[in-house]
């Protein structure tokens, strides 16, 4: 099958041909794709409401068959926070209950196109569940490495899809190290390292662009652990800008949990790389990432859009999660962190005429135990 792309190091620009076992550059840097997307508004509008409506803007060989579960084109609802209108993308309504299906659908479709039959992945839970679901759909074997403290419902979900669950003693970094050892001989379906995942996540931008009437919002307020959604959204708007479909890239506001905020701290001190922090547990388990592998890229993206980081406390996360449940939204605490950040963003300055988009990234039913104490 003809390769539609090349791998390019985000740090040193070295290039590599597609290779099933290469997941980072020889310099240690993360890999991006050299790929030319195409947008044909008429074709897009003529297709069904899934993320595959942007088929020619996704780096899957034209002859490959997407592995799909009906994912994407999630509702964009308008709400009000403190009287200010904001748009909320309902990404907890994906097939596995989190936005991670955006990336998993494309990554596993690409793995199948490459003839892969087994993958490994490490995750705080949601990305593992998404990879496990698409592997189940495609008939691939997969091993998912998770930290031992992962929410029970996410563990059940991973096992329910038939994946082999590997619980690793220690934190999120320990789970990543164990998966990377296995990745020496097995395809690494990493939502952080594999650039196809980010290209799946860029459909967040494409959907927002269409749902707002083919324009870019002024501001995106998004959660950041490893930053796959934020980087995907930035990539999507960069591509739309290059294709002259929008006139700017939105300002990016990244929300972190204060108990684990290497990027917010780096940004505050003007550093271009994540600040070393101790890995503390957080209600927002999905974004408690002490050493984000693409941290330099996230910091650069936020800075070049004139954005900022907001670090929210455990109390703010709990309060926002409770508040939004009371307004009818079933969200997990990680998603509550984003909305706590949104509230903080709106509380300073004048945002009355700003078009602001945020997201609910994970479903509440995934975190029953944590929520039992909160709600
Ligand atoms: C519900 C939810 N929201 C947001 C994120 C953050 O994604 P990232 O770590 O790629 O920034 C995660 C990651 O696991 C998540 O599970
Ligand atoms: Zn490199």
Short mmCIF file of C-alpha atoms and ligand atoms in Angstrom, two decimals:
data_model
loop_
_atom_site.label_atom_id
_atom_site.label_comp_id
_atom_site.label_asym_id
_atom_site.label_seq_id
_atom_site.Cartn_x
_atom_site.Cartn_y
_atom_site.Cartn_z
CA UNK A 1 0.00 0.00 0.00
CA UNK A 2 1.42 3.40 -0.95
CA UNK A 3 2.61 5.43 2.04
CA UNK A 4 0.77 8.75 2.16
CA UNK A 5 3.19 10.27 4.63
CA UNK A 6 6.68 10.40 6.17
CA UNK A 7 7.66 10.60 9.83
CA UNK A 8 9.45 13.84 10.84
CA UNK A 9 11.11 14.51 14.19
CA UNK A 10 9.53 17.46 15.99
CA UNK A 11 12.88 18.24 17.63
CA UNK A 12 15.60 17.76 14.98
CA UNK A 13 13.57 17.41 11.72
CA UNK A 14 15.13 14.02 10.85
CA UNK A 15 12.89 12.08 8.45
CA UNK A 16 11.99 8.40 8.44
CA UNK A 17 9.96 6.13 6.18
CA UNK A 18 6.97 4.46 7.86
CA UNK A 19 8.19 1.63 10.10
CA UNK A 20 6.05 -0.48 12.45
CA UNK A 21 8.59 -0.46 15.31
CA UNK A 22 9.80 3.15 15.15
CA UNK A 23 7.96 5.27 17.72
CA UNK A 24 10.49 8.05 18.31
CA UNK A 25 13.46 9.72 16.65
CA UNK A 26 17.03 8.52 17.22
CA UNK A 27 17.49 11.85 19.09
CA UNK A 28 14.66 10.89 21.48
CA UNK A 29 12.24 13.47 20.07
CA UNK A 30 8.59 12.74 19.20
CA UNK A 31 7.62 12.16 15.56
CA UNK A 32 5.11 14.13 13.50
CA UNK A 33 3.84 13.44 10.00
CA UNK A 34 4.71 15.23 6.76
CA UNK A 35 1.28 15.06 5.18
CA UNK A 36 -0.83 17.27 2.92
CA UNK A 37 -4.53 17.37 3.92
CA UNK A 38 -7.27 18.27 1.44
CA UNK A 39 -10.61 19.94 2.19
CA UNK A 40 -13.50 19.79 -0.23
CA UNK A 41 -16.45 21.50 1.45
CA UNK A 42 -19.03 19.93 -0.86
CA UNK A 43 -17.79 16.38 -0.30
CA UNK A 44 -17.54 16.94 3.45
CA UNK A 45 -21.08 18.32 3.68
CA UNK A 46 -22.42 15.37 1.66
CA UNK A 47 -21.18 12.78 4.16
CA UNK A 48 -22.61 11.38 7.38
CA UNK A 49 -22.01 12.87 10.85
CA UNK A 50 -18.80 11.07 11.78
CA UNK A 51 -15.18 12.20 11.80
CA UNK A 52 -14.64 10.26 8.57
CA UNK A 53 -16.38 13.06 6.68
CA UNK A 54 -12.87 14.63 6.60
CA UNK A 55 -11.40 11.53 4.92
CA UNK A 56 -9.08 13.43 2.53
CA UNK A 57 -7.68 15.47 5.42
CA UNK A 58 -6.72 12.31 7.34
CA UNK A 59 -3.41 10.53 6.66
CA UNK A 60 -4.87 7.09 5.95
CA UNK A 61 -4.03 5.61 2.51
CA UNK A 62 -6.97 6.22 0.15
CA UNK A 63 -7.43 2.48 -0.43
CA UNK A 64 -7.48 1.60 3.31
CA UNK A 65 -10.77 0.87 5.08
CA UNK A 66 -11.43 2.90 8.25
CA UNK A 67 -12.08 0.93 11.45
CA UNK A 68 -15.07 2.75 12.88
CA UNK A 69 -17.73 2.67 15.58
CA UNK A 70 -19.73 5.69 14.39
CA UNK A 71 -17.39 8.16 16.14
CA UNK A 72 -17.26 11.92 15.84
CA UNK A 73 -19.29 14.97 14.96
CA UNK A 74 -20.25 15.29 18.62
CA UNK A 75 -22.85 17.95 19.49
CA UNK A 76 -21.63 21.50 20.13
CA UNK A 77 -23.99 22.97 22.72
CA UNK A 78 -24.24 26.57 23.75
CA UNK A 79 -24.31 27.29 27.46
CA UNK A 80 -23.72 30.22 29.77
CA UNK A 81 -21.11 30.56 32.47
CA UNK A 82 -21.62 33.58 34.69
CA UNK A 83 -23.85 35.02 31.96
CA UNK A 84 -21.17 34.65 29.26
CA UNK A 85 -22.04 32.40 26.28
CA UNK A 86 -19.67 29.50 25.68
CA UNK A 87 -19.78 26.51 23.34
CA UNK A 88 -19.25 23.05 24.82
CA UNK A 89 -18.23 20.13 22.65
CA UNK A 90 -19.83 16.95 23.98
CA UNK A 91 -16.85 14.65 23.55
CA UNK A 92 -17.95 12.41 26.42
CA UNK A 93 -20.57 11.04 23.98
CA UNK A 94 -18.02 9.05 21.95
CA UNK A 95 -18.44 5.25 21.68
CA UNK A 96 -16.04 4.59 24.57
CA UNK A 97 -17.04 7.70 26.54
CA UNK A 98 -14.09 9.97 25.84
CA UNK A 99 -12.57 12.07 23.06
CA UNK A 100 -9.77 9.50 22.80
CA UNK A 101 -11.83 7.68 20.15
CA UNK A 102 -10.84 10.45 17.73
CA UNK A 103 -7.23 9.34 17.88
CA UNK A 104 -7.81 5.62 18.41
CA UNK A 105 -10.02 5.27 15.33
CA UNK A 106 -7.34 6.70 13.04
CA UNK A 107 -4.37 5.06 14.77
CA UNK A 108 -5.90 1.56 14.69
CA UNK A 109 -7.14 2.05 11.11
CA UNK A 110 -3.54 2.86 10.16
CA UNK A 111 -2.19 -0.14 12.11
CA UNK A 112 -4.57 -2.43 10.20
CA UNK A 113 -3.51 -0.82 6.90
CA UNK A 114 0.12 -1.63 7.85
CA UNK A 115 -0.73 -5.29 8.48
CA UNK A 116 -0.21 -5.09 12.27
CA UNK A 117 -1.90 -7.83 14.34
CA UNK A 118 -0.83 -6.93 17.90
CA UNK A 119 -0.32 -3.59 19.71
CA UNK A 120 0.71 -2.29 23.13
CA UNK A 121 -0.35 0.97 24.78
CA UNK A 122 -0.06 2.67 28.18
CA UNK A 123 -2.73 4.97 29.54
CA UNK A 124 -4.34 6.55 32.58
CA UNK A 125 -7.42 4.60 31.45
CA UNK A 126 -9.37 6.38 28.74
CA UNK A 127 -6.88 6.10 25.89
CA UNK A 128 -6.40 2.44 26.82
CA UNK A 129 -10.15 1.86 26.67
CA UNK A 130 -10.34 3.57 23.28
CA UNK A 131 -7.42 1.60 21.80
CA UNK A 132 -8.89 -1.62 23.25
CA UNK A 133 -12.30 -0.89 21.67
CA UNK A 134 -10.93 -0.22 18.18
CA UNK A 135 -8.63 -3.26 18.44
CA UNK A 136 -11.71 -5.32 19.32
CA UNK A 137 -13.55 -3.90 16.32
CA UNK A 138 -10.57 -4.69 14.05
CA UNK A 139 -9.71 -8.09 15.57
CA UNK A 140 -6.25 -7.04 16.80
CA UNK A 141 -4.67 -8.33 20.00
CA UNK A 142 -3.67 -5.62 22.47
CA UNK A 143 -1.96 -5.22 25.82
CA UNK A 144 -2.87 -2.11 27.83
CA UNK A 145 -0.53 -0.97 30.62
CA UNK A 146 -2.17 1.17 33.31
CA UNK A 147 -1.12 2.60 36.69
CA UNK A 148 -2.48 0.49 39.55
CA UNK A 149 -4.68 3.36 40.81
CA UNK A 150 -6.74 3.64 37.58
CA UNK A 151 -10.54 3.98 38.04
CA UNK A 152 -12.19 0.52 38.28
CA UNK A 153 -14.75 1.31 35.58
CA UNK A 154 -11.96 2.08 33.10
CA UNK A 155 -10.20 -1.20 33.97
CA UNK A 156 -13.45 -3.07 33.44
CA UNK A 157 -13.96 -1.30 30.15
CA UNK A 158 -10.48 -2.29 28.89
CA UNK A 159 -11.03 -5.91 29.90
CA UNK A 160 -14.56 -5.92 28.50
CA UNK A 161 -13.17 -5.18 25.05
CA UNK A 162 -10.98 -8.27 25.40
CA UNK A 163 -7.64 -6.52 25.85
CA UNK A 164 -4.96 -7.92 28.15
CA UNK A 165 -4.84 -5.54 31.11
CA UNK A 166 -1.41 -5.01 32.67
CA UNK A 167 -1.61 -3.13 35.97
CA UNK A 168 1.77 -1.60 36.77
CA UNK A 169 2.79 -0.76 40.35
CA UNK A 170 3.61 2.94 40.63
CA UNK A 171 2.55 6.01 38.70
CA UNK A 172 1.69 6.89 35.11
CA UNK A 173 5.40 7.06 34.15
CA UNK A 174 5.95 3.51 35.40
CA UNK A 175 3.11 2.28 33.16
CA UNK A 176 4.68 4.09 30.19
CA UNK A 177 8.10 2.57 30.89
CA UNK A 178 6.62 -0.94 30.99
CA UNK A 179 4.77 -0.43 27.70
CA UNK A 180 7.86 1.03 26.03
CA UNK A 181 9.84 -2.04 26.97
CA UNK A 182 7.22 -4.19 25.24
CA UNK A 183 7.25 -1.77 22.28
CA UNK A 184 10.78 -2.91 21.38
CA UNK A 185 9.16 -5.87 19.64
CA UNK A 186 5.48 -4.88 19.28
CA UNK A 187 3.67 -1.99 17.55
CA UNK A 188 3.34 0.88 20.05
CA UNK A 189 -0.18 2.26 19.69
CA UNK A 190 0.72 5.21 21.92
CA UNK A 191 -1.74 8.08 22.05
CA UNK A 192 1.18 10.30 23.01
CA UNK A 193 3.99 9.20 20.70
CA UNK A 194 2.13 7.95 17.63
CA UNK A 195 1.33 10.96 15.40
CA UNK A 196 -1.72 9.28 13.88
CA UNK A 197 -3.47 9.72 17.20
CA UNK A 198 -2.94 13.48 16.99
CA UNK A 199 -4.17 13.54 13.41
CA UNK A 200 -7.33 11.82 14.63
CA UNK A 201 -7.69 14.43 17.37
CA UNK A 202 -7.44 17.27 14.85
CA UNK A 203 -11.01 16.38 13.78
CA UNK A 204 -12.04 18.27 16.94
CA UNK A 205 -10.99 21.45 15.09
CA UNK A 206 -12.66 20.44 11.84
CA UNK A 207 -15.97 19.76 13.59
CA UNK A 208 -15.86 23.04 15.51
CA UNK A 209 -15.07 24.87 12.27
CA UNK A 210 -18.13 23.37 10.56
CA UNK A 211 -20.45 23.64 13.55
CA UNK A 212 -19.67 27.35 13.97
CA UNK A 213 -20.49 27.97 10.31
CA UNK A 214 -17.02 27.42 8.80
CA UNK A 215 -15.12 29.75 11.04
CA UNK A 216 -12.63 29.53 13.91
CA UNK A 217 -13.56 30.51 17.46
CA UNK A 218 -11.49 33.15 19.23
CA UNK A 219 -10.51 30.86 22.09
CA UNK A 220 -10.29 27.16 22.91
CA UNK A 221 -10.20 26.09 26.57
CA UNK A 222 -8.95 22.51 26.69
CA UNK A 223 -7.53 20.03 29.23
CA UNK A 224 -3.82 19.28 29.09
CA UNK A 225 -2.07 16.25 30.47
CA UNK A 226 -0.01 15.00 27.56
CA UNK A 227 -1.76 17.56 25.40
CA UNK A 228 -3.04 15.25 22.66
CA UNK A 229 -6.36 17.09 22.30
CA UNK A 230 -4.77 20.53 22.49
CA UNK A 231 -2.06 19.61 19.96
CA UNK A 232 -4.63 17.92 17.73
CA UNK A 233 -6.87 21.00 17.82
CA UNK A 234 -3.89 23.26 17.07
CA UNK A 235 -2.86 21.03 14.16
CA UNK A 236 -6.41 21.01 12.80
CA UNK A 237 -6.70 24.79 12.83
CA UNK A 238 -3.18 25.14 11.37
CA UNK A 239 -4.27 22.93 8.48
CA UNK A 240 -7.52 24.85 8.00
CA UNK A 241 -5.55 28.11 7.99
CA UNK A 242 -3.04 26.77 5.44
CA UNK A 243 -6.01 25.67 3.27
CA UNK A 244 -7.55 29.18 3.67
CA UNK A 245 -10.68 27.82 5.33
CA UNK A 246 -10.21 30.03 8.43
CA UNK A 247 -8.46 33.35 8.95
CA UNK A 248 -6.66 32.52 12.21
CA UNK A 249 -5.82 29.87 14.77
CA UNK A 250 -7.72 30.31 18.07
CA UNK A 251 -6.00 31.30 21.28
CA UNK A 252 -5.25 28.10 23.21
CA UNK A 253 -5.93 27.98 26.94
CA UNK A 254 -4.55 24.78 28.53
CA UNK A 255 -6.02 23.61 31.81
CA UNK A 256 -3.93 21.52 34.22
CA UNK A 257 -4.52 20.18 37.72
CA UNK A 258 -2.44 22.30 40.12
CA UNK A 259 -1.34 19.11 41.90
CA UNK A 260 0.49 18.04 38.71
CA UNK A 261 1.14 21.04 36.47
CA UNK A 262 4.54 20.80 34.74
CA UNK A 263 3.39 22.88 31.77
CA UNK A 264 1.57 25.61 33.70
CA UNK A 265 4.69 26.00 35.87
CA UNK A 266 7.02 26.07 32.86
CA UNK A 267 4.86 28.66 31.14
CA UNK A 268 4.77 30.85 34.24
CA UNK A 269 8.58 30.87 34.39
CA UNK A 270 9.04 31.38 30.64
CA UNK A 271 10.62 27.94 30.17
CA UNK A 272 10.31 26.11 26.85
CA UNK A 273 10.31 22.61 28.39
CA UNK A 274 8.05 21.06 31.08
CA UNK A 275 9.14 21.84 34.63
CA UNK A 276 10.01 18.69 36.61
CA UNK A 277 7.29 18.03 39.19
CA UNK A 278 6.48 15.19 41.55
CA UNK A 279 3.64 13.01 40.35
CA UNK A 280 0.78 13.71 42.77
CA UNK A 281 -2.56 11.95 42.52
CA UNK A 282 -5.46 14.13 41.40
CA UNK A 283 -9.21 13.83 41.04
CA UNK A 284 -8.39 14.64 37.42
CA UNK A 285 -6.54 11.36 36.85
CA UNK A 286 -6.56 11.82 33.06
CA UNK A 287 -4.41 14.96 33.14
CA UNK A 288 -2.06 14.14 36.04
CA UNK A 289 0.97 13.72 33.75
CA UNK A 290 4.26 14.70 35.41
CA UNK A 291 6.50 14.42 32.33
CA UNK A 292 4.52 15.03 29.11
CA UNK A 293 6.55 13.67 26.18
CA UNK A 294 5.30 16.37 23.80
CA UNK A 295 5.52 19.09 26.44
CA UNK A 296 7.77 21.35 24.36
CA UNK A 297 5.30 21.22 21.49
CA UNK A 298 2.38 22.04 23.81
CA UNK A 299 4.21 25.02 25.32
CA UNK A 300 5.13 26.31 21.85
CA UNK A 301 1.55 25.94 20.57
CA UNK A 302 0.05 27.81 23.52
CA UNK A 303 2.65 30.55 23.26
CA UNK A 304 2.37 31.16 19.52
CA UNK A 305 -1.42 31.57 19.76
CA UNK A 306 -1.11 34.11 22.58
CA UNK A 307 -2.68 31.59 24.95
CA UNK A 308 -2.04 30.68 28.57
CA UNK A 309 -2.24 27.89 31.13
CA UNK A 310 -4.58 27.71 34.08
CA UNK A 311 -3.88 25.36 37.01
CA UNK A 312 -6.97 24.41 39.02
CA UNK A 313 -7.08 23.09 42.60
CA UNK A 314 -8.68 19.82 43.71
CA UNK A 315 -11.44 21.86 45.35
CA UNK A 316 -12.16 23.70 42.10
CA UNK A 317 -12.25 20.39 40.20
CA UNK A 318 -14.70 18.91 42.71
CA UNK A 319 -16.92 22.00 42.69
CA UNK A 320 -17.02 22.28 38.89
CA UNK A 321 -17.76 18.56 38.47
CA UNK A 322 -20.65 18.81 40.93
CA UNK A 323 -21.98 22.02 39.37
CA UNK A 324 -22.07 20.67 35.81
CA UNK A 325 -23.71 17.41 36.90
CA UNK A 326 -26.40 19.58 38.48
CA UNK A 327 -26.91 21.17 35.06
CA UNK A 328 -27.42 17.78 33.39
CA UNK A 329 -23.92 16.91 32.18
CA UNK A 330 -22.54 13.49 33.20
CA UNK A 331 -18.84 14.22 33.30
CA UNK A 332 -15.84 12.62 34.95
CA UNK A 333 -13.66 14.76 37.26
CA UNK A 334 -10.93 15.11 34.60
CA UNK A 335 -13.51 16.85 32.44
CA UNK A 336 -14.61 18.83 35.50
CA UNK A 337 -11.07 20.23 35.68
CA UNK A 338 -11.47 21.75 32.22
CA UNK A 339 -14.73 23.42 33.23
CA UNK A 340 -13.13 24.70 36.42
CA UNK A 341 -10.46 26.25 34.20
CA UNK A 342 -13.14 27.66 31.91
CA UNK A 343 -14.82 29.29 34.91
CA UNK A 344 -11.51 30.79 36.02
CA UNK A 345 -10.75 32.04 32.50
CA UNK A 346 -14.11 33.78 32.28
CA UNK A 347 -13.84 35.33 35.74
CA UNK A 348 -11.05 37.72 34.68
CA UNK A 349 -11.27 40.22 31.83
CA UNK A 350 -14.05 41.00 29.36
CA UNK A 351 -15.19 38.01 27.29
CA UNK A 352 -18.65 39.21 26.29
CA UNK A 353 -17.93 39.28 22.55
CA UNK A 354 -15.51 36.38 22.40
CA UNK A 355 -16.41 33.07 20.70
CA UNK A 356 -15.19 30.51 23.22
CA UNK A 357 -15.22 26.74 22.77
CA UNK A 358 -14.46 24.22 25.50
CA UNK A 359 -15.13 20.50 25.82
CA UNK A 360 -16.46 17.77 28.07
CA UNK A 361 -13.84 15.14 27.34
CA UNK A 362 -14.84 12.15 29.50
CA UNK A 363 -18.10 10.54 30.63
CA UNK A 364 -19.03 10.43 34.32
CA UNK A 365 -19.92 6.75 34.29
CA UNK A 366 -16.20 6.01 33.93
CA UNK A 367 -15.40 7.35 37.37
CA UNK A 368 -18.22 6.15 39.59
CA UNK A 369 -16.08 5.67 42.67
CA UNK A 370 -14.47 9.12 42.60
CA UNK A 371 -17.87 10.67 41.87
CA UNK A 372 -19.57 8.84 44.72
CA UNK A 373 -17.53 10.95 47.12
CA UNK A 374 -18.16 14.15 45.17
CA UNK A 375 -21.79 14.17 44.22
C1 LIG B 1 -11.31 12.66 30.12
C2 LIG B 1 -9.97 13.15 29.70
N1 LIG B 1 -9.84 14.44 29.39
C3 LIG B 1 -8.64 14.94 29.03
C4 LIG B 1 -7.50 14.17 28.96
C5 LIG B 1 -6.22 14.82 28.61
O1 LIG B 1 -5.61 14.33 27.46
P1 LIG B 1 -4.07 14.61 27.25
O2 LIG B 1 -3.33 13.84 28.33
O3 LIG B 1 -3.74 14.09 25.93
O4 LIG B 1 -3.84 16.07 27.37
C6 LIG B 1 -7.60 12.81 29.26
C7 LIG B 1 -6.42 11.93 29.18
O5 LIG B 1 -6.43 10.81 29.61
C8 LIG B 1 -8.86 12.29 29.65
O6 LIG B 1 -8.99 11.00 29.99
ZN1 LIG B 2 15.13 13.98 16.26
#
